[in-house]
C-alpha positions as a Markdown table, in Angstrom:
| # | Residue | x | y | z |
|---|---|---|---|---|
| 1 | Met | 4.0 | -0.8 | 18.4 |
| 2 | Leu | 5.4 | 0.1 | 21.9 |
| 3 | Arg | 9.3 | 0.6 | 21.8 |
| 4 | Arg | 11.3 | -1.5 | 24.3 |
| 5 | Gly | 12.0 | 1.5 | 26.6 |
| 6 | Ser | 8.1 | 2.2 | 27.0 |
| 7 | Arg | 7.4 | -1.6 | 27.6 |
| 8 | Tyr | 10.0 | -1.4 | 30.6 |
| 9 | Arg | 8.5 | 2.0 | 32.0 |
| 10 | Leu | 5.0 | 0.4 | 32.0 |
| 11 | Ser | 6.5 | -2.8 | 33.7 |
| 12 | Tyr | 8.1 | -0.4 | 36.5 |
| 13 | Leu | 4.9 | 1.5 | 36.9 |
| 14 | Tyr | 2.6 | -1.4 | 37.4 |
| 15 | Gly | 5.1 | -3.1 | 39.8 |
| 16 | Gly | 5.0 | 0.2 | 41.7 |
| 17 | Ile | 1.3 | 0.4 | 41.8 |
| 18 | Gly | 1.2 | -3.2 | 43.0 |
| 19 | Leu | 3.8 | -2.6 | 45.8 |
| 20 | Leu | 1.8 | 0.6 | 46.8 |
| 21 | Leu | -1.5 | -1.4 | 47.0 |
| 22 | Leu | 0.2 | -4.0 | 49.2 |
| 23 | Val | 1.5 | -1.4 | 51.7 |
| 24 | Ala | -1.7 | 0.3 | 51.8 |
| 25 | Ala | -3.6 | -3.0 | 52.5 |
| 26 | Phe | -1.0 | -3.7 | 55.5 |
| 27 | Val | -1.4 | -0.4 | 57.0 |
| 28 | Leu | -5.2 | -0.5 | 56.9 |
| 29 | Leu | -5.4 | -4.2 | 58.2 |
| 30 | Tyr | -2.6 | -4.2 | 60.8 |
| 31 | Pro | -4.4 | -2.0 | 63.5 |
| 32 | Val | -7.5 | -4.4 | 63.5 |
| 33 | Arg | -5.7 | -7.6 | 63.5 |
| 34 | His | -6.9 | -8.5 | 67.1 |
| 35 | Val | -10.7 | -7.9 | 66.2 |
| 36 | Asp | -12.7 | -11.2 | 66.7 |
| 37 | Gly | -13.1 | -13.1 | 63.4 |
| 38 | Phe | -10.5 | -11.1 | 61.8 |
| 39 | Ala | -8.7 | -14.2 | 60.4 |
| 40 | Thr | -11.8 | -15.6 | 58.9 |
| 41 | Glu | -12.9 | -12.4 | 57.5 |
| 42 | Leu | -9.5 | -11.9 | 55.8 |
| 43 | Arg | -9.6 | -15.4 | 54.3 |
| 44 | Ile | -13.0 | -14.9 | 52.9 |
| 45 | Ser | -12.0 | -11.6 | 51.4 |
| 46 | Val | -8.8 | -12.9 | 50.0 |
| 47 | Gly | -10.6 | -16.1 | 48.7 |
| 48 | Ala | -13.4 | -13.9 | 47.1 |
| 49 | Asn | -10.8 | -11.4 | 45.5 |
| 50 | Leu | -8.9 | -14.2 | 44.0 |
| 51 | Leu | -11.8 | -15.8 | 42.6 |
| 52 | Asp | -12.7 | -12.5 | 41.0 |
| 53 | Leu | -9.2 | -12.1 | 39.7 |
| 54 | Thr | -9.4 | -15.6 | 38.1 |
| 55 | Leu | -12.6 | -14.8 | 36.4 |
| 56 | Ala | -11.4 | -11.6 | 35.2 |
| 57 | Val | -8.0 | -13.1 | 33.8 |
| 58 | Leu | -9.5 | -16.3 | 32.4 |
| 59 | Val | -12.8 | -15.1 | 31.0 |
| 60 | Leu | -13.3 | -11.3 | 31.1 |
| 61 | Gln | -9.9 | -10.2 | 29.8 |
| 62 | Pro | -9.7 | -12.6 | 26.9 |
| 63 | Leu | -13.4 | -11.8 | 25.9 |
| 64 | Ile | -12.6 | -7.9 | 26.0 |
| 65 | Leu | -9.4 | -8.5 | 24.0 |
| 66 | Tyr | -11.3 | -10.6 | 21.4 |
| 67 | Leu | -14.0 | -7.9 | 21.1 |
| 68 | Ser | -11.4 | -5.2 | 20.8 |
| 69 | Arg | -9.4 | -7.2 | 18.2 |
| 70 | Asn | -12.3 | -7.5 | 15.9 |
| 71 | Ser | -14.3 | -4.5 | 16.5 |
| 72 | Val | -15.3 | -2.7 | 13.1 |
| 73 | Arg | -16.0 | 1.0 | 12.9 |
| 74 | Trp | -18.1 | 2.0 | 10.0 |
| 75 | Arg | -17.5 | 5.4 | 8.3 |
| 76 | Asn | -19.4 | 6.9 | 5.5 |
| 77 | Arg | -16.4 | 8.7 | 4.1 |
| 78 | Leu | -12.5 | 8.3 | 4.5 |
| 79 | Asn | -11.0 | 11.5 | 6.0 |
| 80 | Tyr | -7.6 | 12.0 | 4.2 |
| 81 | Trp | -6.7 | 14.4 | 6.8 |
| 82 | Glu | -7.0 | 11.8 | 9.5 |
| 83 | Val | -5.0 | 9.3 | 7.3 |
| 84 | Ile | -2.3 | 12.1 | 7.1 |
| 85 | Arg | -2.3 | 12.6 | 10.9 |
| 86 | Arg | -1.9 | 9.0 | 11.5 |
| 87 | Ile | 1.0 | 8.8 | 9.2 |
| 88 | Glu | 2.6 | 11.7 | 11.2 |
| 89 | Arg | 2.6 | 9.5 | 14.3 |
| 90 | Ala | 3.5 | 6.3 | 12.5 |
| 91 | Asp | 6.6 | 4.5 | 13.7 |
| 92 | Glu | 6.7 | 1.3 | 11.8 |
| 93 | Gln | 4.6 | 0.8 | 8.5 |
| 94 | Val | 2.2 | 2.4 | 5.9 |
| 95 | Asp | 0.5 | 0.4 | 3.2 |
| 96 | Leu | -1.7 | 1.7 | 0.5 |
| 97 | Trp | -3.6 | -0.2 | -2.3 |
| 98 | Lys | -5.7 | 1.7 | -4.7 |
| 99 | His | -6.6 | 2.3 | -8.4 |
| 100 | Trp | -5.7 | 5.9 | -7.3 |
| 101 | Thr | -5.7 | 7.7 | -4.0 |
| 102 | Gly | -6.8 | 11.2 | -3.2 |
| 103 | Leu | -3.9 | 11.6 | -1.0 |
| 104 | Leu | -2.1 | 12.7 | -4.3 |
| 105 | Glu | -4.7 | 15.2 | -5.2 |
| 106 | Pro | -5.1 | 18.8 | -4.1 |
| 107 | Pro | -5.6 | 19.9 | -1.3 |
| 108 | Tyr | -3.6 | 17.0 | 0.3 |
| 109 | Leu | -0.6 | 16.5 | -1.8 |
| 110 | Ser | 1.7 | 19.1 | -0.2 |
| 111 | Arg | 0.9 | 18.0 | 3.4 |
| 112 | Phe | 1.3 | 14.3 | 2.4 |
| 113 | Thr | 4.6 | 14.8 | 0.9 |
| 114 | Glu | 6.0 | 16.6 | 3.8 |
| 115 | Thr | 4.5 | 13.9 | 6.1 |
| 116 | Val | 6.2 | 11.1 | 4.0 |
| 117 | His | 9.6 | 12.7 | 4.3 |
| 118 | Ala | 9.2 | 13.2 | 8.0 |
| 119 | Ala | 8.1 | 9.5 | 8.4 |
| 120 | Leu | 11.0 | 8.3 | 6.4 |
| 121 | Asp | 13.2 | 10.2 | 8.6 |
| 122 | Arg | 11.6 | 8.1 | 11.5 |
| 123 | Gln | 12.4 | 4.8 | 9.5 |
| 124 | Val | 8.9 | 4.2 | 8.6 |
| 125 | Arg | 8.5 | 1.9 | 5.5 |
| 126 | Phe | 6.1 | 2.6 | 2.7 |
| 127 | Arg | 4.4 | 0.2 | 0.3 |
| 128 | Ile | 2.2 | 1.8 | -2.4 |
| 129 | Met | 0.3 | -0.3 | -5.0 |
| 130 | Leu | -1.6 | 1.4 | -7.8 |
| 131 | Thr | -3.3 | 0.0 | -10.9 |
| 132 | Asp | -1.8 | 0.2 | -14.5 |
| 133 | Pro | -4.1 | 2.7 | -16.3 |
| 134 | Ser | -3.9 | 0.9 | -19.5 |
| 135 | Ser | -5.0 | -2.3 | -17.8 |
| 136 | Pro | -8.5 | -4.1 | -18.4 |
| 137 | Asp | -9.3 | -3.6 | -14.7 |
| 138 | Ala | -8.5 | 0.3 | -14.8 |
| 139 | Ala | -11.0 | 0.4 | -17.7 |
| 140 | Val | -13.5 | -1.4 | -15.7 |
| 141 | Arg | -13.3 | 1.0 | -12.7 |
| 142 | Ala | -13.3 | 3.9 | -15.1 |
| 143 | Arg | -16.9 | 2.7 | -16.5 |
| 144 | Gln | -18.0 | 2.3 | -12.9 |
| 145 | Val | -17.1 | 5.7 | -11.6 |
| 146 | Thr | -18.0 | 7.7 | -15.0 |
| 147 | Pro | -18.1 | 10.7 | -15.2 |
| 148 | Thr | -15.0 | 10.7 | -13.0 |
| 149 | Asp | -12.0 | 10.3 | -15.3 |
| 150 | Ala | -10.5 | 7.4 | -13.4 |
| 151 | Ile | -7.7 | 6.9 | -16.1 |
| 152 | Ala | -6.4 | 10.3 | -15.9 |
| 153 | Ala | -6.5 | 10.1 | -12.0 |
| 154 | Ile | -4.4 | 7.0 | -12.0 |
| 155 | Arg | -1.9 | 8.3 | -14.6 |
| 156 | Gln | -1.6 | 11.6 | -12.5 |
| 157 | Asn | -1.0 | 9.6 | -9.2 |
| 158 | Ile | 1.8 | 7.6 | -10.9 |
| 159 | Ala | 3.4 | 10.7 | -12.2 |
| 160 | Leu | 3.4 | 12.3 | -9.0 |
| 161 | Leu | 4.9 | 9.3 | -7.1 |
| 162 | Asp | 7.5 | 9.2 | -9.9 |
| 163 | Glu | 8.4 | 12.7 | -9.0 |
| 164 | Leu | 8.4 | 11.9 | -5.3 |
| 165 | Cys | 10.6 | 8.9 | -5.7 |
| 166 | Ala | 13.1 | 10.8 | -7.8 |
| 167 | Ala | 13.4 | 13.6 | -5.2 |
| 168 | Leu | 14.1 | 11.3 | -2.3 |
| 169 | Pro | 17.6 | 11.0 | -0.9 |
| 170 | Asp | 19.4 | 7.8 | -1.3 |
| 171 | Arg | 19.0 | 6.8 | 2.4 |
| 172 | His | 15.2 | 6.7 | 2.0 |
| 173 | Arg | 14.6 | 5.1 | -1.3 |
| 174 | Ala | 14.7 | 1.6 | 0.0 |
| 175 | Arg | 12.0 | 2.3 | 2.3 |
| 176 | Phe | 9.6 | 3.9 | 0.0 |
| 177 | Glu | 8.6 | 1.3 | -2.6 |
| 178 | Val | 6.0 | 1.9 | -5.2 |
| 179 | Arg | 4.8 | -0.9 | -7.5 |
| 180 | Ile | 2.2 | -1.0 | -10.6 |
| 181 | Ser | -0.3 | -3.9 | -10.9 |
| 182 | Pro | -2.0 | -4.9 | -14.0 |
| 183 | Asn | -4.8 | -6.2 | -11.7 |
| 184 | Gly | -6.9 | -3.8 | -9.6 |
| 185 | Pro | -7.3 | -4.2 | -5.9 |
| 186 | Ala | -10.3 | -6.2 | -4.3 |
| 187 | His | -11.1 | -3.2 | -2.1 |
| 188 | Ala | -9.5 | 0.2 | -1.1 |
| 189 | Phe | -6.8 | -0.4 | 1.5 |
| 190 | Tyr | -5.0 | 2.0 | 3.8 |
| 191 | Arg | -3.0 | 0.9 | 6.7 |
| 192 | Val | -0.7 | 2.8 | 9.1 |
| 193 | Asp | 0.8 | 0.8 | 11.9 |
| 194 | Asp | -2.0 | -1.3 | 13.6 |
| 195 | Trp | -4.9 | 0.9 | 12.1 |
| 196 | Leu | -6.4 | -0.4 | 8.9 |
| 197 | Thr | -9.4 | 0.9 | 6.8 |
| 198 | Tyr | -10.9 | -0.8 | 3.7 |
| 199 | Gly | -13.7 | 0.2 | 1.3 |
| 200 | Ile | -15.7 | -2.0 | -1.1 |
| 201 | Phe | -15.8 | -0.8 | -4.9 |
| 202 | Arg | -19.2 | -0.2 | -6.2 |
| 203 | Asp | -20.7 | 0.9 | -9.4 |
| 204 | Arg | -21.1 | 4.8 | -9.4 |
| 205 | Arg | -19.4 | 5.3 | -6.2 |
| 206 | Val | -15.9 | 5.8 | -5.3 |
| 207 | Ser | -14.5 | 3.4 | -2.5 |
| 208 | Glu | -14.0 | 6.1 | 0.0 |
| 209 | Ser | -17.6 | 6.7 | 0.4 |
| 210 | Ser | -17.9 | 3.4 | 2.6 |
| 211 | Gln | -15.2 | 2.4 | 4.9 |
| 212 | Arg | -14.6 | -0.2 | 7.6 |
| 213 | Glu | -12.0 | 0.6 | 10.2 |
| 214 | Val | -10.4 | -2.5 | 11.8 |
| 215 | Arg | -7.2 | -3.4 | 13.8 |
| 216 | Val | -4.5 | -5.2 | 11.6 |
| 217 | Arg | -3.8 | -7.6 | 14.4 |
| 218 | Gly | -7.7 | -8.5 | 14.5 |
| 219 | Asp | -9.0 | -11.3 | 12.3 |
| 220 | Leu | -10.4 | -9.0 | 9.6 |
| 221 | Gly | -7.2 | -7.0 | 9.6 |
| 222 | Glu | -5.1 | -10.0 | 9.2 |
| 223 | Leu | -7.2 | -11.3 | 6.3 |
| 224 | Ala | -7.1 | -7.9 | 4.5 |
| 225 | Leu | -3.3 | -7.5 | 5.3 |
| 226 | Glu | -2.8 | -11.2 | 3.9 |
| 227 | Ala | -4.4 | -10.2 | 0.5 |
| 228 | Phe | -2.3 | -7.1 | 0.4 |
| 229 | Asp | 0.9 | -9.1 | 1.0 |
| 230 | Asn | 0.0 | -11.8 | -1.4 |
| 231 | Arg | -0.4 | -9.2 | -4.3 |
| 232 | Trp | 2.6 | -7.4 | -3.3 |
| 233 | Asn | 4.7 | -10.4 | -3.5 |
| 234 | Gly | 2.9 | -11.9 | -6.4 |
| 235 | Ser | 3.8 | -11.9 | -10.3 |
| 236 | Gly | 3.2 | -9.0 | -12.8 |
| 237 | Leu | 4.1 | -6.2 | -10.5 |
| 238 | Gln | 6.5 | -3.5 | -11.8 |
| 239 | Ser | 8.5 | -0.4 | -10.5 |
| 240 | Ile | 7.5 | 3.0 | -11.8 |
| 241 | Ala | 10.7 | 2.9 | -14.0 |
| 242 | Asp | 9.6 | -0.5 | -15.6 |
| 243 | His | 6.1 | 0.7 | -16.0 |
| 244 | Tyr | 7.1 | 3.6 | -18.0 |
| 245 | Arg | 9.8 | 2.2 | -20.4 |
| 246 | Met | 11.3 | -1.1 | -21.4 |
| 247 | Arg | 14.8 | -1.5 | -22.6 |
| 248 | Leu | 15.2 | -2.7 | -26.1 |
| 249 | Arg | 18.4 | -3.6 | -27.9 |
| 250 | Leu | 18.1 | -3.1 | -31.8 |
| 251 | Lys | 20.7 | -4.6 | -34.1 |
| 252 | Val | 21.1 | -4.0 | -37.9 |
| 253 | His | 24.0 | -5.9 | -39.3 |
| 254 | Asp | 27.1 | -5.2 | -37.2 |
| 255 | Thr | 25.6 | -2.1 | -35.4 |
| 256 | Thr | 23.7 | -2.5 | -32.1 |
| 257 | Thr | 21.9 | 0.4 | -30.4 |
| 258 | Glu | 20.1 | 0.2 | -26.9 |
| 259 | His | 17.0 | 2.3 | -26.3 |
| 260 | Ala | 14.4 | 2.8 | -23.3 |
| 261 | Leu | 11.1 | 2.9 | -25.2 |
| 262 | Lys | 7.7 | 3.6 | -23.9 |
| 263 | Tyr | 5.4 | 0.7 | -24.4 |
| 264 | Val | 2.0 | -1.0 | -23.7 |
| 265 | Leu | 0.8 | -4.4 | -23.4 |
| 266 | His | -2.0 | -5.8 | -25.6 |
| 267 | Asp | -3.2 | -9.5 | -25.4 |
| 268 | Gly | -0.1 | -10.3 | -23.7 |
| 269 | Glu | 2.2 | -8.8 | -26.3 |
| 270 | His | 4.5 | -5.7 | -26.0 |
| 271 | Trp | 3.9 | -2.8 | -28.4 |
| 272 | Val | 6.8 | -0.3 | -28.4 |
| 273 | Asn | 6.9 | 3.4 | -29.4 |
| 274 | Val | 9.8 | 3.6 | -31.8 |
| 275 | Asn | 9.3 | 7.4 | -32.5 |
| 276 | Pro | 11.6 | 9.0 | -32.4 |
| 277 | Ala | 14.3 | 7.0 | -30.6 |
| 278 | Ala | 14.5 | 4.0 | -32.7 |
| 279 | Leu | 12.5 | 4.8 | -35.7 |
| 280 | Gln | 15.3 | 4.4 | -38.3 |
| 281 | Glu | 16.6 | 1.0 | -37.0 |
| 282 | Ala | 13.1 | -0.4 | -36.4 |
| 283 | Phe | 12.1 | 0.0 | -40.1 |
| 284 | His | 15.3 | -1.6 | -41.4 |
| 285 | Pro | 14.4 | -4.8 | -43.2 |
| 286 | Asp | 17.3 | -6.7 | -41.6 |
| 287 | His | 16.7 | -5.5 | -38.1 |
| 288 | Glu | 16.7 | -7.9 | -35.0 |
| 289 | Ala | 15.4 | -7.0 | -31.5 |
| 290 | Asp | 16.4 | -8.2 | -28.0 |
| 291 | Thr | 14.9 | -7.4 | -24.6 |
| 292 | Thr | 18.0 | -9.0 | -22.5 |
| 293 | Ser | 21.2 | -7.4 | -22.0 |
| 294 | Asn | 23.6 | -9.9 | -23.6 |
| 295 | Gly | 21.5 | -12.8 | -25.1 |
| 296 | Pro | 20.9 | -13.6 | -28.7 |
| 297 | Ala | 18.3 | -11.7 | -30.8 |
| 298 | Arg | 14.8 | -13.2 | -30.6 |
| 299 | Tyr | 12.3 | -10.8 | -32.0 |
| 300 | Val | 11.4 | -8.5 | -34.8 |
| 301 | Leu | 9.1 | -5.3 | -34.6 |
| 302 | Ala | 6.0 | -5.6 | -36.7 |
| 303 | Ala | 3.5 | -3.1 | -37.7 |
| 304 | Ala | -0.1 | -3.0 | -36.4 |
| 305 | Thr | -2.9 | -4.4 | -38.3 |
| 306 | Pro | -6.0 | -2.2 | -38.9 |
| 307 | Glu | -8.0 | -4.5 | -36.4 |
| 308 | Thr | -5.5 | -3.8 | -33.7 |
| 309 | Arg | -4.1 | -0.1 | -34.3 |
| 310 | Asp | -6.9 | 1.8 | -32.7 |
| 311 | Arg | -6.9 | -0.4 | -29.7 |
| 312 | Val | -3.5 | -0.2 | -29.1 |
| 313 | Asp | -3.4 | 3.6 | -29.6 |
| 314 | Ala | -6.0 | 3.9 | -27.1 |
| 315 | Leu | -4.2 | 1.8 | -24.5 |
| 316 | Tyr | -1.1 | 4.0 | -25.0 |
| 317 | Ala | -3.0 | 7.2 | -24.4 |
| 318 | Ala | -4.6 | 5.7 | -21.4 |
| 319 | Lys | -0.9 | 5.1 | -20.0 |
| 320 | Tyr | 0.9 | 8.0 | -21.3 |
| 321 | Gly | -1.7 | 10.6 | -21.8 |
| 322 | Pro | -2.1 | 12.3 | -25.3 |
| 323 | Asp | 1.0 | 11.8 | -27.3 |
| 324 | Gln | 1.6 | 13.4 | -30.9 |
| 325 | Gly | 2.5 | 10.9 | -33.4 |
| 326 | Pro | 3.5 | 7.6 | -31.4 |
| 327 | Val | 4.5 | 4.8 | -33.7 |
| 328 | Leu | 3.7 | 1.5 | -32.2 |
| 329 | Leu | 5.2 | -1.7 | -33.3 |
| 330 | Arg | 4.6 | -5.1 | -31.9 |
| 331 | Leu | 7.4 | -7.0 | -30.5 |
| 332 | Ala | 7.1 | -10.4 | -32.3 |
| 333 | Ala | 9.1 | -13.6 | -31.9 |
| 334 | Arg | 11.3 | -14.6 | -34.9 |
């Protein structure tokens, strides 16, 4: 997007060019004003030029703008270096929607991190949306791209973004947002200002292998951006902090303790790891649990049945990686 000063400079430039053309036309025509048929020829020339100008403005220019708005450029593979170079020139918005992104993998990570800091200094806003590695959609994508370990790649991406967020100065944190979604994207999505590229997910192929580049302000770009905005503002998304841990208050008789516990979701229920932070209180027969800050206790922690234990352990490992001795209890309504 052009800044206000740039728009004014272009207006002055175009006005100056128009004035020079008028002066040049006057200089060329004035000496021959007494030639026979001068007025007739002048009227014919002016009329023809006005007709050409009308056709250009009313027909050709809208057609060219329409074709430009909706042009699609196909690429066999996404060039991460080009994405980084575009972010280096960005002055408005960067959006990313993926299961995981190669921008957070070697050899791009260091350059990408530096570029993000520089862009934030220019007031650029970032919105990044990745998939929960313990979600069913992540498991489906992992099966599609095997032998690539998609779960580990997603988990690593989220950990690196957590580190990046923690290292940001306070003045930048509001403009660098990361959300974790339980639902995977419909397509890979990279947007930098008015440039957008997206790829279709396919079996046995990563999405970067087939890309379509479009303009954000074109019909296809607006549809893709609308899908991103709808999901970004939809329900079920979490910040990285909420993705990693949930706050739980445990009460045993007159003693209340608060804990930030790792957890996973299985069939819509929360399973929290009480080892070692809340192990003693969680197994007390008279304990009560509460996920709110100041409401009545509404839950108890129940042990897993043999039918669910292996599945819950697998989800926990997908989300957090190998963990020695997690003790997962279900948050059950009283």
